[in-house]
PDB file of C-alpha atoms in Angstrom:
ATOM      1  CA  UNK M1339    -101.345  -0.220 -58.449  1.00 57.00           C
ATOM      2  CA  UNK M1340     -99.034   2.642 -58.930  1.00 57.00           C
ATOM      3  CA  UNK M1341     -95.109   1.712 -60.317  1.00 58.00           C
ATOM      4  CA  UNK M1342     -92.866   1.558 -57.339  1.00 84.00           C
ATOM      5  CA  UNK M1343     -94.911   1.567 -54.317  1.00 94.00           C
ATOM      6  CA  UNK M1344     -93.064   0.873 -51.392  1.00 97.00           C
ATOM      7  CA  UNK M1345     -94.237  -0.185 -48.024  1.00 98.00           C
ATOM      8  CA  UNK M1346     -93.141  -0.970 -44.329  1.00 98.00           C
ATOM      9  CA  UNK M1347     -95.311  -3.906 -43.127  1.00 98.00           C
ATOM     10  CA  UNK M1348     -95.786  -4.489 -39.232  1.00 97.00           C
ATOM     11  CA  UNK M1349     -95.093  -7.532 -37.946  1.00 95.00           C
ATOM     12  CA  UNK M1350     -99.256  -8.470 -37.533  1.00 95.00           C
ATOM     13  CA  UNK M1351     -99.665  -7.919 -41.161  1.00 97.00           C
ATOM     14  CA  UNK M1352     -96.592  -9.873 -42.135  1.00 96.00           C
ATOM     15  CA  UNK M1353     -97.476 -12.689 -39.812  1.00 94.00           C
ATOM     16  CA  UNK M1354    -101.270 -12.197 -40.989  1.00 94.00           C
ATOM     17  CA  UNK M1355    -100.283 -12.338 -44.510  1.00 94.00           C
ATOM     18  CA  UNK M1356     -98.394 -15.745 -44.143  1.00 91.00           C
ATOM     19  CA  UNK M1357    -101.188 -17.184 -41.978  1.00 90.00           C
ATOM     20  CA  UNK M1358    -103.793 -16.368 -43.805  1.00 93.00           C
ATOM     21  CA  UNK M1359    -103.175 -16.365 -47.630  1.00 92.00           C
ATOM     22  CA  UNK M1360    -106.922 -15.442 -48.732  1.00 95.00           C
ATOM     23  CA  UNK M1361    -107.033 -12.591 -46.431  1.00 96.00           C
ATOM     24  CA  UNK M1362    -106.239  -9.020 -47.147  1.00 98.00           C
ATOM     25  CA  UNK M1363    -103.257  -9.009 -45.593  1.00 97.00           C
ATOM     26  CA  UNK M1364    -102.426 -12.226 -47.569  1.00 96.00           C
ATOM     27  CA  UNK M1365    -103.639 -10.235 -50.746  1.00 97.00           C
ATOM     28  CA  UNK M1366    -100.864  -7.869 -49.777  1.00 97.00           C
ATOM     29  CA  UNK M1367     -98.251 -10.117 -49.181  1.00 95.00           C
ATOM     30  CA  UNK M1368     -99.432 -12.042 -52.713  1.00 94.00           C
ATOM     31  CA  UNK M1369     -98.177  -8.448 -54.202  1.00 94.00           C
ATOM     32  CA  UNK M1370     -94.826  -8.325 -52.751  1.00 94.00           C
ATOM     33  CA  UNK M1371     -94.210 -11.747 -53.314  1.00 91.00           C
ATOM     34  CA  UNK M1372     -95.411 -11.229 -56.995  1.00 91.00           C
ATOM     35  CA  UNK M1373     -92.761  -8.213 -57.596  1.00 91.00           C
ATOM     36  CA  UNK M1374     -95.518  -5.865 -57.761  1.00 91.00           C
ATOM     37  CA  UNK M1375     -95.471  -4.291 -54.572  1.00 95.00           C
ATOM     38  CA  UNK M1376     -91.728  -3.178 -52.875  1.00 96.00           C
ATOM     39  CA  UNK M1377     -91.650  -4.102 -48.996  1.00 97.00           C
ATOM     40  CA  UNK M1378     -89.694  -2.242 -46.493  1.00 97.00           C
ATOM     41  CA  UNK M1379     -89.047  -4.322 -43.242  1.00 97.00           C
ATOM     42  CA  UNK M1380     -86.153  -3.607 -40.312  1.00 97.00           C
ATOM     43  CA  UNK M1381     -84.430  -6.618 -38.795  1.00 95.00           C
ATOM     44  CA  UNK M1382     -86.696  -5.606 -35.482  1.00 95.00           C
ATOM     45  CA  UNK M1383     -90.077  -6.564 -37.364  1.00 96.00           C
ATOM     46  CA  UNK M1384     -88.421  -9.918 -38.908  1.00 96.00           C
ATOM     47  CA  UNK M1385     -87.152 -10.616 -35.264  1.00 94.00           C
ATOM     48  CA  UNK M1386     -90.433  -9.882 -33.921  1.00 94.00           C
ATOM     49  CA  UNK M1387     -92.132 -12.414 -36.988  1.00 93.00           C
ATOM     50  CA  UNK M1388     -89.182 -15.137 -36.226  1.00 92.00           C
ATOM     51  CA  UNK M1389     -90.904 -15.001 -32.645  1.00 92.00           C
ATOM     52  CA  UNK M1390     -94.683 -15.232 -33.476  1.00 91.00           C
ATOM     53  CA  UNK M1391     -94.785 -17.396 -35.957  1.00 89.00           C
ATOM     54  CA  UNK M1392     -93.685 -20.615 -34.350  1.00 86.00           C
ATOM     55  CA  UNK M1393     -97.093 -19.543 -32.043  1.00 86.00           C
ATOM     56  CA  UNK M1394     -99.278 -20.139 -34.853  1.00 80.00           C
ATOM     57  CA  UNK M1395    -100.711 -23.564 -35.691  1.00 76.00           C
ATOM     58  CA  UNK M1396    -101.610 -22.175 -39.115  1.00 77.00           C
ATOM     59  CA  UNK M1397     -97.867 -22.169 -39.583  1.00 78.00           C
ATOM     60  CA  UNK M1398     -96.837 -25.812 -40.618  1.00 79.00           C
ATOM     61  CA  UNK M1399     -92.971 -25.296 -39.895  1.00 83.00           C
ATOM     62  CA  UNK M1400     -90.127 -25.984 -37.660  1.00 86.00           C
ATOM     63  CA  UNK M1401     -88.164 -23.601 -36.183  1.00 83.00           C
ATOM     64  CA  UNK M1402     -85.438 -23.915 -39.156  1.00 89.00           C
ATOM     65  CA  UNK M1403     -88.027 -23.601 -41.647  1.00 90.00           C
ATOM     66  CA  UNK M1404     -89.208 -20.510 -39.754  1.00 89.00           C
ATOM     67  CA  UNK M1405     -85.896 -18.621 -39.886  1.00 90.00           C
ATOM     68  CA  UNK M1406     -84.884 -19.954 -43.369  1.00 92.00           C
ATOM     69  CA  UNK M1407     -88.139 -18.276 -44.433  1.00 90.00           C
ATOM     70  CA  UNK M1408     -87.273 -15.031 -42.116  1.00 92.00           C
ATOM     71  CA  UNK M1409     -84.113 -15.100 -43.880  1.00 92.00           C
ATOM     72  CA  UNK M1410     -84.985 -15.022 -47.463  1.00 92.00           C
ATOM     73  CA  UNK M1411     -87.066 -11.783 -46.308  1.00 92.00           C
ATOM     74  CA  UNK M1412     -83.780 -10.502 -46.428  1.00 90.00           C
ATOM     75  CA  UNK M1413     -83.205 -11.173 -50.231  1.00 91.00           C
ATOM     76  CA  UNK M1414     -86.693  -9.666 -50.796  1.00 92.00           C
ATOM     77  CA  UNK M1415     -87.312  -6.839 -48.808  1.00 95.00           C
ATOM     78  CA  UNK M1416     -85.064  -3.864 -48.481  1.00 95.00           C
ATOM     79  CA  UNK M1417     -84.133  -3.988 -44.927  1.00 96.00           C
ATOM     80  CA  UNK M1418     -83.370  -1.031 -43.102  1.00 97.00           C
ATOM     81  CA  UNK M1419     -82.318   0.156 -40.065  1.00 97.00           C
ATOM     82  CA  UNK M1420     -84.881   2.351 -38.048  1.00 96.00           C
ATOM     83  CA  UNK M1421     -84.433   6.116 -37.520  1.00 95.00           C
ATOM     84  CA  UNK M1422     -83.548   6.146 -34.115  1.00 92.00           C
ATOM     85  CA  UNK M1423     -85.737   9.679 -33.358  1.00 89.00           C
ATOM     86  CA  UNK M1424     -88.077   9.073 -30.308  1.00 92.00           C
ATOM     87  CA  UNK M1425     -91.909  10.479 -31.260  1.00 93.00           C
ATOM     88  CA  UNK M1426     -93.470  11.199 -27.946  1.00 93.00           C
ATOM     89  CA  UNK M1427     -97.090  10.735 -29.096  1.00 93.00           C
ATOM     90  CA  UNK M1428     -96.424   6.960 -29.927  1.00 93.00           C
ATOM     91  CA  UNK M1429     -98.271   5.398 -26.852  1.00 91.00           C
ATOM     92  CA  UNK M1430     -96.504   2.052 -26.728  1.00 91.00           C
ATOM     93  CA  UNK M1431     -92.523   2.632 -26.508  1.00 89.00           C
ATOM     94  CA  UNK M1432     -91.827  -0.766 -28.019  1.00 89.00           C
ATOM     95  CA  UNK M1433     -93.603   0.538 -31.851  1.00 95.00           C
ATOM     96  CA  UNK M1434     -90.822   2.927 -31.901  1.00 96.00           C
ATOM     97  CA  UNK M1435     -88.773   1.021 -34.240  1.00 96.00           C
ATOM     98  CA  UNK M1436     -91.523  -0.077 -36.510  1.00 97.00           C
ATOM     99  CA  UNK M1437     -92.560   3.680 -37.200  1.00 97.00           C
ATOM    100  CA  UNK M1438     -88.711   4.259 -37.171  1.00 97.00           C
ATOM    101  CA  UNK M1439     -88.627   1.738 -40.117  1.00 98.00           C
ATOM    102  CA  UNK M1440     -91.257   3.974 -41.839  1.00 98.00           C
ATOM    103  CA  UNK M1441     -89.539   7.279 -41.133  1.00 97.00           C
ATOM    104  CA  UNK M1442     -85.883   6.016 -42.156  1.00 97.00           C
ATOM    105  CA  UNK M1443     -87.480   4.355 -45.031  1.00 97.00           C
ATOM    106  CA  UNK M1444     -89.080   7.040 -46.506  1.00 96.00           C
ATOM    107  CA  UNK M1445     -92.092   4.541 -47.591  1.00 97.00           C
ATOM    108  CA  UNK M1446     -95.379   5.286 -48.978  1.00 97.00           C
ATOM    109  CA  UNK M1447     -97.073   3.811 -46.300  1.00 98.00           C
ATOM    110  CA  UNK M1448     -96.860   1.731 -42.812  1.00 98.00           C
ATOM    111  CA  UNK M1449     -99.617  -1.050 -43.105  1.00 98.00           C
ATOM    112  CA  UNK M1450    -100.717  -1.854 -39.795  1.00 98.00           C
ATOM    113  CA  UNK M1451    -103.411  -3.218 -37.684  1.00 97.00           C
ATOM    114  CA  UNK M1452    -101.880  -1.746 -34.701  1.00 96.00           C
ATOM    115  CA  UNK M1453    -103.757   1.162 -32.804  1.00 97.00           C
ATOM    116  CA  UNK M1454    -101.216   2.646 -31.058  1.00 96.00           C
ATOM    117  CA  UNK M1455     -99.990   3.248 -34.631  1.00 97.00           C
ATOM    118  CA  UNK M1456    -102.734   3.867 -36.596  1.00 97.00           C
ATOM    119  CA  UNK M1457    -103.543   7.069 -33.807  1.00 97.00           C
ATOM    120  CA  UNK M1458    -100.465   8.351 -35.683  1.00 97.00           C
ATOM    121  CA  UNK M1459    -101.850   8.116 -39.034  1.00 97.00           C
ATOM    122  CA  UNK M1460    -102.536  11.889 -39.312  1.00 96.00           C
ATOM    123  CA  UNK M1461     -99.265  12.605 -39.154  1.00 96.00           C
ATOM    124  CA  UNK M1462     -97.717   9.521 -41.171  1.00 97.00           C
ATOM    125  CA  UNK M1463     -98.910   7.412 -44.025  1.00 98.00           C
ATOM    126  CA  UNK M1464     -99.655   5.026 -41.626  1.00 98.00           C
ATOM    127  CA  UNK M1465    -102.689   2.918 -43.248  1.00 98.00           C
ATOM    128  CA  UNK M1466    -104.789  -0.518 -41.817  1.00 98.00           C
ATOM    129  CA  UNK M1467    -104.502  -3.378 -44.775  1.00 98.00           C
ATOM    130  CA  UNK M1468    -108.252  -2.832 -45.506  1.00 98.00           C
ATOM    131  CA  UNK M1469    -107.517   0.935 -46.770  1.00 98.00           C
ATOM    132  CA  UNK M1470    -104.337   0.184 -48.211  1.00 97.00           C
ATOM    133  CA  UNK M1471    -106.163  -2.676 -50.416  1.00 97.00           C
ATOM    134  CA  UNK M1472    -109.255  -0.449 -51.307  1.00 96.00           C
ATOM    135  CA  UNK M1473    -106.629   2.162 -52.055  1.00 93.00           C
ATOM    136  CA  UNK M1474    -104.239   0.059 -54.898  1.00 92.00           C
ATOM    137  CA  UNK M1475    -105.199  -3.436 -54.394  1.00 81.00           C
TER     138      UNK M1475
END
């Protein structure tokens, strides 16, 4: 894995990650949380993760745990605010501030399992956690 990498994770691989620990998005999550991997998040994506998490039975916490857990995201991510610029090709409105995380972050990539995104990825280093992991992982 290349020194200083530094990604924006969606909210579906963030959520993914915690679910699912063995999975690739779990693999990915394993890297942040081991130091080795420098996550970008906005306070939109942990809002969005504060609200799907309590959905998941995989997710063995109460709704204090839940935001305690959002919270220390805080102390381990750097946490931006998203670049406000509108892209017009972005077919679902409400992504804007997830690729505005990416563009006012100036990460290497957006790791996402969303399409609407992903359509993007000529244009942005927008990559799915399967070829971010057979990339570095």
């Amino acid at each position: 894995m290349k020194a200083g990498l530094r990604v924006v994770l969606d909210t579906n691989v963030l959520v993914s990650g915690l679910a699912y620990p063995e999975s690739v998005p779990g693999r990915i999550v394993g890297l942040w949380r081991d130091g080795v991997l420098g996550v970008v998040l906005s306070r939109h994506i942990l809002d969005e993760a504060a609200r799907v998490l309590p959905r998941l039975k995989r997710i063995d916490l109460n709704a204090d745990e839940i935001r305690d857990l959002i919270d220390s995201f805080v102390f381990l991510a750097d946490v931006v605010d998203p670049d406000a610029t509108r892209d017009e090709e972005l077919r679902d409105a409400a992504d804007q501030a997830v690729l505005g995380t990416l563009v006012a972050s100036r990460a290497d990539y957006l790791i996402t399992g969303d399409k609407d995104l992903l359509a993007l990825a000529e244009r942005y280093p927008i990559v799915t956690p399967a070829a971010f992991w057979e990339r570095h992982g």
